Coordinates of C-alpha atoms in Angstrom, one line a residue:
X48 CA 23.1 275.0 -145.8
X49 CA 26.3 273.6 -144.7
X50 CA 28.7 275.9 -142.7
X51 CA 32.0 275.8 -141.1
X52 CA 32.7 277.4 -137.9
X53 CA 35.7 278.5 -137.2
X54 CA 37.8 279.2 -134.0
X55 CA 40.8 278.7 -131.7
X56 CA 38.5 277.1 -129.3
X57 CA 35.5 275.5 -128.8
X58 CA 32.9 275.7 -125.6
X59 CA 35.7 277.4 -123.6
X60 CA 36.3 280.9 -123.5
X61 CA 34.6 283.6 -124.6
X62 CA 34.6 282.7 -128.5
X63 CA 34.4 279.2 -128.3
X64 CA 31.2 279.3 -126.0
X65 CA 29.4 281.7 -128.8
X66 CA 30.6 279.5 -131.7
X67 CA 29.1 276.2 -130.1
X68 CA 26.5 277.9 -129.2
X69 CA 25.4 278.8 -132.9
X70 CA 26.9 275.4 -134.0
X71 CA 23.9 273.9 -131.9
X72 CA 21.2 276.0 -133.2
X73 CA 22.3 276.0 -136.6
X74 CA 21.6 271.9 -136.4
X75 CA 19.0 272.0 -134.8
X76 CA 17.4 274.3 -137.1
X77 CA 18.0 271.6 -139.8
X78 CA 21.3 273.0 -141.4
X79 CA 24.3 271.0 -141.0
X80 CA 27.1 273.1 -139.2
X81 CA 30.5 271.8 -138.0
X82 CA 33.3 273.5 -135.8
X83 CA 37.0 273.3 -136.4
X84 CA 39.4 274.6 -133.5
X85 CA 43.1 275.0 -133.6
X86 CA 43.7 274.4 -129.4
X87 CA 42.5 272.7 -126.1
X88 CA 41.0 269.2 -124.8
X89 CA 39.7 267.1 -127.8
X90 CA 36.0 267.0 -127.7
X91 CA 33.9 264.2 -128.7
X92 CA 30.7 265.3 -130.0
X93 CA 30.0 264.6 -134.1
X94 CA 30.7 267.0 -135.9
X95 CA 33.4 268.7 -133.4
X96 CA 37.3 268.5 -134.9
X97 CA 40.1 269.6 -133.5
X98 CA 42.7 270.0 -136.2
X99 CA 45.6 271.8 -134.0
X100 CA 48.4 270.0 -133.3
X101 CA 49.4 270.8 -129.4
X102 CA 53.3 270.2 -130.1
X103 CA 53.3 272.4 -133.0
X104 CA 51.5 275.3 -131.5
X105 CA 54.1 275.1 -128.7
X106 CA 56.9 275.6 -131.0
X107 CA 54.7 278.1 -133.1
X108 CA 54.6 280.5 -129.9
X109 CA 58.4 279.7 -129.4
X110 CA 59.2 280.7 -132.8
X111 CA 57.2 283.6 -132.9
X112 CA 58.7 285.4 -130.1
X113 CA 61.9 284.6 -131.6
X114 CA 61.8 286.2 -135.1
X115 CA 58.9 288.7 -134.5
X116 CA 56.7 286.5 -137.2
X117 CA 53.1 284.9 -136.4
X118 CA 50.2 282.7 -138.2
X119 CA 52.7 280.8 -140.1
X120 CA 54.4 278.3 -138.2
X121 CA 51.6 275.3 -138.0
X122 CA 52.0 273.4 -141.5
X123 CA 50.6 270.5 -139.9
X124 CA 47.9 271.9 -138.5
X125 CA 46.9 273.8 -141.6
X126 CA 47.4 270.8 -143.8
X127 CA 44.8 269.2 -141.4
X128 CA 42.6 271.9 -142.1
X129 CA 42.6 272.2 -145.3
X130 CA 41.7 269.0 -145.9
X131 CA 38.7 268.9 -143.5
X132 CA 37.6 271.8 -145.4
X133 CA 37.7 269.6 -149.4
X134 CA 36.3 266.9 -147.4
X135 CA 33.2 268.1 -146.1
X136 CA 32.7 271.4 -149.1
X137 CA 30.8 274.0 -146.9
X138 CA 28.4 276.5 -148.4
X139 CA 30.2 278.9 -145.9
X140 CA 32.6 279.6 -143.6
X141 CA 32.4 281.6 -140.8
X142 CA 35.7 282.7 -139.1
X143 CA 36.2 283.8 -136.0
X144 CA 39.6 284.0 -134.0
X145 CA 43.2 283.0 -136.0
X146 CA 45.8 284.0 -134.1
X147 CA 46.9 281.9 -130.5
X148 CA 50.0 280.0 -132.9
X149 CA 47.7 276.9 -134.4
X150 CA 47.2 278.0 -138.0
X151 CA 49.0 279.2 -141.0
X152 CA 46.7 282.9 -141.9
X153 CA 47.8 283.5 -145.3
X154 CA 48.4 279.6 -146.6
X155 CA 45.1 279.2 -145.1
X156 CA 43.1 282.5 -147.0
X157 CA 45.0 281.5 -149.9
X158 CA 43.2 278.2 -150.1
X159 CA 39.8 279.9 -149.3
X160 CA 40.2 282.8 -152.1
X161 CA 42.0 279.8 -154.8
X162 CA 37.8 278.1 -154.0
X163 CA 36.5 281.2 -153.2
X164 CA 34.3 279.9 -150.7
X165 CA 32.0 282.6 -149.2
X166 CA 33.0 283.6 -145.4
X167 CA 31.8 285.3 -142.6
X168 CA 34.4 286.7 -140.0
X169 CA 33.7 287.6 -136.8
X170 CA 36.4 290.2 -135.4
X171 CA 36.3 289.7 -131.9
X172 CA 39.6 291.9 -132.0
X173 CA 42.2 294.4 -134.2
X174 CA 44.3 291.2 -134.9
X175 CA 43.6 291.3 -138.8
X176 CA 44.3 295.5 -139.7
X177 CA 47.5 295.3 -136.8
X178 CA 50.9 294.3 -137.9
X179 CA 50.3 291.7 -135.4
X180 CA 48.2 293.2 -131.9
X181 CA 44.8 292.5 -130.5
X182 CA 44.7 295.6 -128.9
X183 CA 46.6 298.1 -130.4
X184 CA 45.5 300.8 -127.6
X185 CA 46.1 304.8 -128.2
X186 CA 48.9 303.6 -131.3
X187 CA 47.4 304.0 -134.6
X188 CA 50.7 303.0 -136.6
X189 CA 48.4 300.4 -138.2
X190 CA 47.2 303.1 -140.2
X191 CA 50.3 303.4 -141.6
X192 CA 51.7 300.4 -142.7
X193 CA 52.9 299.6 -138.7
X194 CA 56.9 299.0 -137.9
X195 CA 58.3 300.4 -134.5
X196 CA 55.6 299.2 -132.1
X197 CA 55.4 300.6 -129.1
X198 CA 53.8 296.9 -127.8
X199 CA 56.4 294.3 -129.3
X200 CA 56.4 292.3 -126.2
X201 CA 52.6 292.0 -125.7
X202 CA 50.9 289.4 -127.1
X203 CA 51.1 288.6 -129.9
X204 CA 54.5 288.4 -128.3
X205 CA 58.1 289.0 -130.1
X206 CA 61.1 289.0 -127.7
X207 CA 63.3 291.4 -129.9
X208 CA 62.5 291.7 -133.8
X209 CA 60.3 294.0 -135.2
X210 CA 58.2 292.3 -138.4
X211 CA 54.9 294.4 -137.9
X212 CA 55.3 296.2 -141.3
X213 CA 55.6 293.2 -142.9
X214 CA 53.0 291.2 -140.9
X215 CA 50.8 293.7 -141.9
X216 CA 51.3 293.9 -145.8
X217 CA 51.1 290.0 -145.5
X218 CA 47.8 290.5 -143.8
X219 CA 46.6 292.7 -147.1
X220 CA 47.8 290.7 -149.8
X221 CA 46.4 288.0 -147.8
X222 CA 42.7 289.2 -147.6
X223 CA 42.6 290.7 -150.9
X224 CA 40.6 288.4 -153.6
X225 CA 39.0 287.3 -150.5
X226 CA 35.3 286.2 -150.9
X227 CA 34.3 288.0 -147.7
X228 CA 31.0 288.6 -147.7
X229 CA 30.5 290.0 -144.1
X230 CA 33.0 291.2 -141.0
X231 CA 31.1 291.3 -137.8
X232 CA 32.3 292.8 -134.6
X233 CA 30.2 292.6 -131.3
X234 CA 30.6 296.2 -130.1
X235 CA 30.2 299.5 -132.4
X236 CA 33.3 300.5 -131.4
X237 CA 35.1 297.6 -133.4
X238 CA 32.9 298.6 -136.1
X239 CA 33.7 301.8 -136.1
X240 CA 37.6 301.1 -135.8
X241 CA 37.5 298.5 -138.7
X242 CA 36.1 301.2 -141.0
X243 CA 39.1 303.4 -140.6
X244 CA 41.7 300.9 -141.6
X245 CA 42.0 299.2 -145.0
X246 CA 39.2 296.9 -144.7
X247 CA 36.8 300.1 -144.8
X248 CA 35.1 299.0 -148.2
X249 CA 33.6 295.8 -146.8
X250 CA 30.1 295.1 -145.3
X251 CA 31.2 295.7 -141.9
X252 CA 28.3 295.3 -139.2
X253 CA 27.2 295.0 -135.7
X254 CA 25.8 291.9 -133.5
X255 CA 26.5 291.8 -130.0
X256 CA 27.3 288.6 -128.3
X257 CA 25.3 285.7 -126.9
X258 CA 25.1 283.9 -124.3
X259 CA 23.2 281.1 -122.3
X260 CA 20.8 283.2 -120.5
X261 CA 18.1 280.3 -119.7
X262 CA 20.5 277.2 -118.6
X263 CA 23.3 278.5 -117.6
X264 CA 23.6 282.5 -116.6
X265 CA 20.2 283.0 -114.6
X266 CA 19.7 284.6 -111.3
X267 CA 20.6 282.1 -108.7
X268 CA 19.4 282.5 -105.0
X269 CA 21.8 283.7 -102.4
X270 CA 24.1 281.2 -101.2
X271 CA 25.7 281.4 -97.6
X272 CA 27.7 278.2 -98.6
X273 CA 29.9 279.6 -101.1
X274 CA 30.6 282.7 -99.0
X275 CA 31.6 280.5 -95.8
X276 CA 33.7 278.5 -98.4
X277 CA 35.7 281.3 -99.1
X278 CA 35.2 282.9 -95.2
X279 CA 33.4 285.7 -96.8
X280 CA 31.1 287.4 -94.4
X281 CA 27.4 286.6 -95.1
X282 CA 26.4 290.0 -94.7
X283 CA 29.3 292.0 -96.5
X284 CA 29.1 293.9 -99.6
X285 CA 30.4 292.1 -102.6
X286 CA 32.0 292.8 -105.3
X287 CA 33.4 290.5 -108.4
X288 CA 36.1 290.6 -111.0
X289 CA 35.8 287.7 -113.8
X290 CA 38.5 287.8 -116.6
X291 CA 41.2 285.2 -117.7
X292 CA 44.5 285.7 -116.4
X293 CA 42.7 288.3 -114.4
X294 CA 46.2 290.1 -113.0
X295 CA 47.5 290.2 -116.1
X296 CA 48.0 294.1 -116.7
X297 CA 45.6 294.4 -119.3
X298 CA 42.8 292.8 -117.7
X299 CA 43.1 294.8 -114.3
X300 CA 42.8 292.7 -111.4
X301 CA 45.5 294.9 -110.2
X302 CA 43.7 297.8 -109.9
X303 CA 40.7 296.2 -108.3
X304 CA 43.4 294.8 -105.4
X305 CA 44.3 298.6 -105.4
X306 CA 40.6 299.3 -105.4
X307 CA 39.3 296.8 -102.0
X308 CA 42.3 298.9 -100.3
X309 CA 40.6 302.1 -100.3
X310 CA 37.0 300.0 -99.2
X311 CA 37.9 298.0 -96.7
X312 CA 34.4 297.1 -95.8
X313 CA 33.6 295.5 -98.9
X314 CA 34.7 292.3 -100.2
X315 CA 36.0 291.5 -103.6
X316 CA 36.5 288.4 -105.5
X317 CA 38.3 287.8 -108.4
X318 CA 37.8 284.7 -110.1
X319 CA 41.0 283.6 -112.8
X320 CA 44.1 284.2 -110.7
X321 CA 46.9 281.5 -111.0
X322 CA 46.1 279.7 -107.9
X323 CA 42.9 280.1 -105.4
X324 CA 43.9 282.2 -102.0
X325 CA 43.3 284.6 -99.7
X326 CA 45.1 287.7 -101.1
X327 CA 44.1 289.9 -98.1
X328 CA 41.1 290.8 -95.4
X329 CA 38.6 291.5 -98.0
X330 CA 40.4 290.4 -101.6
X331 CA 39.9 286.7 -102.0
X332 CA 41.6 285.0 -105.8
X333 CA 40.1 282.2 -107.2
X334 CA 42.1 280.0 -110.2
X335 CA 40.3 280.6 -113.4
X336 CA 37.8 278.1 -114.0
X337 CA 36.0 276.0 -116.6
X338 CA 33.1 275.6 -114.3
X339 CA 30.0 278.0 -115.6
X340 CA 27.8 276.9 -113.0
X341 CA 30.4 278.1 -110.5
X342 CA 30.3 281.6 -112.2
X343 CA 26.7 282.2 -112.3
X344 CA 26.5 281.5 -109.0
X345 CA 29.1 284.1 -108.1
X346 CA 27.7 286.7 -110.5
X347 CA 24.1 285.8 -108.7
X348 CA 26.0 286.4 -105.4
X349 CA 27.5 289.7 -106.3
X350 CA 26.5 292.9 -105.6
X351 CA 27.9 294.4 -108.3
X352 CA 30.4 293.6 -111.3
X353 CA 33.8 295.1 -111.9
X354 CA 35.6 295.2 -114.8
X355 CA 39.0 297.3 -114.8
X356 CA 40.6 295.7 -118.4
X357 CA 42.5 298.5 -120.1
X358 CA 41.3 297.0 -123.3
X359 CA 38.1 295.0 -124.5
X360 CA 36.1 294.5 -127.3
X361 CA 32.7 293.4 -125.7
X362 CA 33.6 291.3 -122.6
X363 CA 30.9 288.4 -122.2
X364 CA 32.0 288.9 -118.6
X365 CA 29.5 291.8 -117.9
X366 CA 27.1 290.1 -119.9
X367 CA 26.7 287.6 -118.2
X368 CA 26.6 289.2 -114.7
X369 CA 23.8 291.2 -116.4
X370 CA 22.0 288.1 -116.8
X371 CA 22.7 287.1 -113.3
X372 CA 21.0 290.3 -112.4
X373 CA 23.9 291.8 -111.2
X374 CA 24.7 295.8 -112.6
X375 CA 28.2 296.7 -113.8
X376 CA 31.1 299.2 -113.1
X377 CA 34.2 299.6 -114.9
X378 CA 36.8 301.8 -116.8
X379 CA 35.4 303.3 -120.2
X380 CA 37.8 301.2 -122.4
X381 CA 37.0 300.1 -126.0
X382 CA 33.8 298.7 -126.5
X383 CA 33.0 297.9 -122.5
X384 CA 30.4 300.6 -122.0
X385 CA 28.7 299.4 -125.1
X386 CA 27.3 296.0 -122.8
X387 CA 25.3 297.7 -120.2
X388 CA 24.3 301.1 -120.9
X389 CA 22.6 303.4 -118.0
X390 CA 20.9 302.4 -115.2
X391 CA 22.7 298.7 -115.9
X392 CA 26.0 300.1 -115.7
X393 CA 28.1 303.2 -114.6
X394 CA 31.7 303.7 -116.3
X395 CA 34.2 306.0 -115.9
X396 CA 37.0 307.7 -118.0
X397 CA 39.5 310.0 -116.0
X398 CA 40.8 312.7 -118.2
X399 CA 43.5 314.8 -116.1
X400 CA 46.6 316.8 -116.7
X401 CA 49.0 315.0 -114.3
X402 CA 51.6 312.2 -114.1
X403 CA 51.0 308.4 -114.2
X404 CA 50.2 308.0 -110.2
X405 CA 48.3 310.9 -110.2
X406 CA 45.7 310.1 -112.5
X407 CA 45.7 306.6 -110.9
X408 CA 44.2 307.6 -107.7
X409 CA 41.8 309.5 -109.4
X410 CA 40.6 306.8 -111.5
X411 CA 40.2 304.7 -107.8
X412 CA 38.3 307.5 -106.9
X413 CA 35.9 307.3 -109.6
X414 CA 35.3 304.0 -109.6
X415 CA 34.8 304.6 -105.9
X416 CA 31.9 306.9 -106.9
X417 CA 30.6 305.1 -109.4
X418 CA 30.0 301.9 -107.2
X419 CA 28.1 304.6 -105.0
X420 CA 26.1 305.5 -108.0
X421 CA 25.4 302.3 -109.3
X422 CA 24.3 300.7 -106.0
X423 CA 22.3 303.9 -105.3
X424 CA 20.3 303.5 -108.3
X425 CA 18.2 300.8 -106.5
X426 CA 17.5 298.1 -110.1
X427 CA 16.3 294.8 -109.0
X428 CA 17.8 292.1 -110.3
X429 CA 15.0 291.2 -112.3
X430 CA 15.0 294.7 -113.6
X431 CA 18.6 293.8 -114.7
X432 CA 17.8 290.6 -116.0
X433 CA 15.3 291.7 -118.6
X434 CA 17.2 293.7 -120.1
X435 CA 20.2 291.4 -120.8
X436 CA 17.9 288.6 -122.1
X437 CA 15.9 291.2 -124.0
X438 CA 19.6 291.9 -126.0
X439 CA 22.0 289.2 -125.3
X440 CA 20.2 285.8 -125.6
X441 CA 21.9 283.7 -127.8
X442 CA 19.0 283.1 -129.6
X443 CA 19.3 286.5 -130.2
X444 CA 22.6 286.3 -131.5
X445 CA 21.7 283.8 -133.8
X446 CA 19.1 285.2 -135.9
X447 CA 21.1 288.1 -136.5
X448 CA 23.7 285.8 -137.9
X449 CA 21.2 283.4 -139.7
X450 CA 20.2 286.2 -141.4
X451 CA 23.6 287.1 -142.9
X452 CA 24.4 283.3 -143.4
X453 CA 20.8 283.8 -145.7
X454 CA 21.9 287.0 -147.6

């Protein structure tokens, strides 16, 4: 079978790790599977191409948060795509993310619906039933056709100009006629979200994410070095953060500085800040690296895992630190809970009657309670372990797929 994966990245980030990784075992398994990604460093493996062109997706984003508009400022790009796409005639093609400004969505589904090739496509966010959000948080205007959103200025990011409404009908028109065989989402809440919006007739199903749990995201043994690296006490309680621009105020690194405020016996370290430094006594910000040796070992270091996004779908973050054998704490966003169910995890939601900075302390109060509970609960790290390899292997991940790739 030949297949086409699909992505704005590939081997970095969340969705680029997952679609190399199933790149790999799809070869290896004697089928012949190729990647095409829209943006970052060219990689020079066969079968690899990067078809985005870097200058054009920088005046994509510039455009788009000029006129409101998105996915159709990359002709180049496309044209690149589309070609790799007659040249090498896939049986399939499984998509994964198109926004990030390096393709052209509805020039590009066009062409796929004009040979109807078969696709898979991941959702690893709202992006495709929003007018143009991947998260679209407690608004539901997509449900209506979009126009006045309340987040015009997050990403996908328009300075002034509204163009949701039409975004959105684009987005239809676009994906009817499409031969879409399967939409995937990792987390039941996506699932469960997707149905509701006007992709609810489709084959919509669930398979978690994979990871690297035998080379890469293993236990490692405690490591004195990289606390005395960071002047980290070797005996302090720790406690990590891991998320790409992690003070960016979806992701929450805010309120995890907030947070090590109200514990100041316990250190915290969150990994993808602009710039390493010591942010206080016990709050220590490291720049976001491509380095995944350099996270296991500080999800192996870890006490525990903390994950304050205000929005995810099902972060590979705390899958990973499950792997590491490291149990998780966070808010009860989205799909978040979904990746490490009790014992692994403890989450909370605070729903009070009160204004925006009281329900903030309460929600640092929680989480200060449910560190208590999760450390209290004793799991050994093996005890953690098993059950992320058990559920998240990539292995795992992949015969899920393989199986709808069969079908």
């Amino acid at each position: 079978m030949k297949i086409l994966l699909l992505d704005v990245n590939c081997k970095y980030s969340s969705t680029g790790k997952i679609v190399y990784d199933l790149y790999r075992r799809l070869n290896a398994d004697g089928h012949e599977a190729r990647i095409a990604y829209g943006r970052g460093d060219v990689i020079d493996e066969p079968r690899i191409y990067k078809f985005g062109v870097d200058w054009e997706t920088k005046k994509h984003a510039l455009l788009a948060r000029i006129t409101g508009k998105n996915g159709c400022y990359s002709p180049k790009s496309t044209a690149n795509l589309i070609q790799y796409i007659k040249d090498f005639q896939p049986d399939l093609i499984h998509i994964h993310e198109l926004h990030a400004y390096f393709v052209n969505i509805t020039e590009l589904l066009k062409f796929l619906k004009e040979q109807q090739i078969p696709v898979v496509w991941t959702f690893h966010c709202e992006y495709m039933y929003t007018g143009k959000c991947g998260f679209a948080y407690e608004c539901q205007g997509y449900k209506s056709g979009c126009g006045n959103c309340p987040y015009l200025r997050q990403y996908v990011s328009s300075l002034a100009i509204d163009k949701t409404a039409q975004l959105l009908a684009e987005k239809k028109a676009a994906m009817d006629g499409l031969n879409l065989k399967a939409i995937v989402t990792p987390s039941k809440w996506l699932a469960d979200k997707t149905k509701e919006t006007y992709l609810y007739g489709n084959n919509i199903q669930v398979i978690h994410n994979g990871i690297d749990t035998d080379g890469i995201f293993y236990p490692r043994p405690k490591d004195d070095a990289i606390r005395s690296q960071f002047g980290i006490p070797a005996d302090a309680r720790l406690i990590l953060a891991v998320a790409p621009n992690i003070m960016d105020v979806r992701k929450g690194g805010q309120m995890v500085v907030d947070l090590a405020e109200t514990m100041p016996d316990t250190q915290f370290v969150l990994v993808g800040a602009d710039e390493t430094k010591r942010h206080s006594a016990n709050v220590q910000l490291i720049a976001r690296t491509k380095d995944q040796d350099e996270l296991a070992r500080w999800y192996s270091e870890a006490d525990l895992f903390i994950i304050c996004s205000k929005a995810e779908n099902f972060p590979t973050t705390c899958i990973e630190a499950l792997c590491c054998g490291t149990p998780v704490v966070g808010l009860d966003e989205c799909g978040t809970k979904e990746t490490a169910p009790e014992p692994y995890g403890t989450f909370v939601r605070v729903d009070i009657a009160g204004d925006a900075d009281v329900k903030y302390a309460a929600t640092l109060e929680a989480l200060q309670k449910a560190i208590s509970t999760q450390l209290g609960r004793g799991l050994t790290a093996e005890e953690i372990r098993n059950y992320a390899v058990a559920n998240y292997d990539n292995a795992v991940m992949y015969r899920n797929y393989l199986e709808i790739y069969n079908k």
